[in-house]
Short mmCIF file of C-alpha atoms in Angstrom, two decimals:
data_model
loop_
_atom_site.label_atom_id
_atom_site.label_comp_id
_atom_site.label_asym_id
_atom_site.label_seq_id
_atom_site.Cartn_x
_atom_site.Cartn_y
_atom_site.Cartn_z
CA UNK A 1 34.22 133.15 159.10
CA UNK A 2 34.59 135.54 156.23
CA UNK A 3 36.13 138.85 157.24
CA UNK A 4 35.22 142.18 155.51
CA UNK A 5 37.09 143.24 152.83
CA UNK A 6 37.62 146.85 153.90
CA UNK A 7 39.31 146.15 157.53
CA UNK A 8 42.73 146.69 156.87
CA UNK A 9 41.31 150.63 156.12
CA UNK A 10 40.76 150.93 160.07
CA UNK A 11 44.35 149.60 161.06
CA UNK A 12 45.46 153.69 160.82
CA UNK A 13 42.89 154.69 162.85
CA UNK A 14 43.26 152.33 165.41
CA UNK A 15 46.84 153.28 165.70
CA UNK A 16 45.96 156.43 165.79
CA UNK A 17 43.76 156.31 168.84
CA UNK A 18 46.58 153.99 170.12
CA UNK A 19 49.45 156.54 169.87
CA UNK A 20 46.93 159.08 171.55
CA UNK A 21 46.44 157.18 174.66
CA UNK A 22 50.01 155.49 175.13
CA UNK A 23 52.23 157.71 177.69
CA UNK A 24 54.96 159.36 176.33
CA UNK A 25 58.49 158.68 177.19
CA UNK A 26 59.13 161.55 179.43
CA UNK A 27 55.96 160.58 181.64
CA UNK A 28 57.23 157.18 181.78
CA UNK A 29 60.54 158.46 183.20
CA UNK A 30 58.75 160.94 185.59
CA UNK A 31 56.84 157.84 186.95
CA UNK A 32 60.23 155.91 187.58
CA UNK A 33 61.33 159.02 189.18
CA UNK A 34 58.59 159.26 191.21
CA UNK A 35 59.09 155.20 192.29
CA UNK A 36 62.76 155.93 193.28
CA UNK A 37 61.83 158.86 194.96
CA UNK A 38 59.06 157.18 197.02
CA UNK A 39 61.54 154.16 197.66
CA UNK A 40 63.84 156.82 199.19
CA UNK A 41 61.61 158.16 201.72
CA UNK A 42 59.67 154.67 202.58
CA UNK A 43 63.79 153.23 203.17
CA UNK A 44 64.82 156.41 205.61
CA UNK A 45 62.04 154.89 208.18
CA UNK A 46 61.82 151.28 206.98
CA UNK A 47 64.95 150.11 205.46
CA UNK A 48 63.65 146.51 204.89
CA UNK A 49 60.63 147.86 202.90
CA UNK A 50 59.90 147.38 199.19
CA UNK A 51 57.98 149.13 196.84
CA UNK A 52 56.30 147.15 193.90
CA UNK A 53 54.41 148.54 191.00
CA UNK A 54 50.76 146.87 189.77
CA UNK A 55 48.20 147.70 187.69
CA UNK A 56 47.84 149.50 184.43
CA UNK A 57 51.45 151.40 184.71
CA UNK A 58 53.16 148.09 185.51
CA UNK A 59 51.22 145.82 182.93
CA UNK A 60 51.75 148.67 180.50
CA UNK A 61 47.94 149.23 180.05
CA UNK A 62 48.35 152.86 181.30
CA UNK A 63 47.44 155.78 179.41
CA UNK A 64 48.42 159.55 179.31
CA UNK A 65 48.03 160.59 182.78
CA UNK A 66 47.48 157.10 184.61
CA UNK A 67 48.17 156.75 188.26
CA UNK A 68 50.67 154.92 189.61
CA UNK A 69 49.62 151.82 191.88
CA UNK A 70 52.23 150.94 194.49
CA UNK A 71 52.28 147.96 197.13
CA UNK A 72 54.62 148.66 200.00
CA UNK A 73 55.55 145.63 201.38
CA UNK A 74 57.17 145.52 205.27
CA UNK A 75 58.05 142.16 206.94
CA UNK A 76 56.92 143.26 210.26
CA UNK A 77 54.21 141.35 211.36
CA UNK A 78 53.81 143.53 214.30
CA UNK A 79 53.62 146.73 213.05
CA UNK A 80 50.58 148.62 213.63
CA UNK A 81 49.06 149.48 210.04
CA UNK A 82 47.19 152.42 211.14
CA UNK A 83 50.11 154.30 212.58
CA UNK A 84 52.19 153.04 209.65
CA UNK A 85 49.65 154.93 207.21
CA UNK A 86 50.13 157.84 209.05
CA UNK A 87 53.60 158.16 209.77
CA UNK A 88 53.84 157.69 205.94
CA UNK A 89 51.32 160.13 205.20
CA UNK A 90 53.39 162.55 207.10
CA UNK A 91 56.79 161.70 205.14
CA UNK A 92 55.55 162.02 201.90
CA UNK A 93 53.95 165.50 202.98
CA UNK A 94 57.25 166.59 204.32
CA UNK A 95 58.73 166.28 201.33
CA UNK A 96 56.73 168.36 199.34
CA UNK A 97 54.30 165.50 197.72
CA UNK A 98 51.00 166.84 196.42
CA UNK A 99 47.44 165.42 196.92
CA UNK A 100 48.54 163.09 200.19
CA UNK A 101 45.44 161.35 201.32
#
């Protein structure tokens, strides 16, 4: 297959839209922040639990503004996952976290 002759004109462009969507560094750092604040909070109550990053912030697919998608992972087989929702709920409110649903 023949390709055009005038495709190497778009490479600047599609940088361009490239370097418009990719997060800066400094939101990058805020989200790793963020992570190792979240980790603190999640250990106070449940020092076994981890915190994992997935999705576009992890894969680096994210763009300006992404969320952040977080697993929480606790080896208790009995805990009760409804209360556990809540009772995090209610730690990252106390700590000032925005947007808590």
């Amino acid at each position: 297959m023949e390709c055009r002759s005038d495709i190497n004109r778009l490479n600047n462009h599609f940088l361009l839209i490239y370097e418009s969507l990719t997060p800066p560094g400094e939101e990058k750092t805020r989200q790793k922040q963020l992570l190792t604040l979240l980790e603190r909070l999640v250990n106070k109550e449940w020092p076994e639990a981890r915190l994992y990053l997935y999705g576009s912030c992890a894969n680096s697919f994210g763009v300006c503004k992404s969320d952040i998608d977080v697993c929480l992972a606790i080896q208790d087989a009995e805990i009760d996952k409804s209360k556990l929702l809540v009772k995090l709920a209610d730690i990252l409110k106390s700590d000032n976290l925005q947007n808590v649903q």
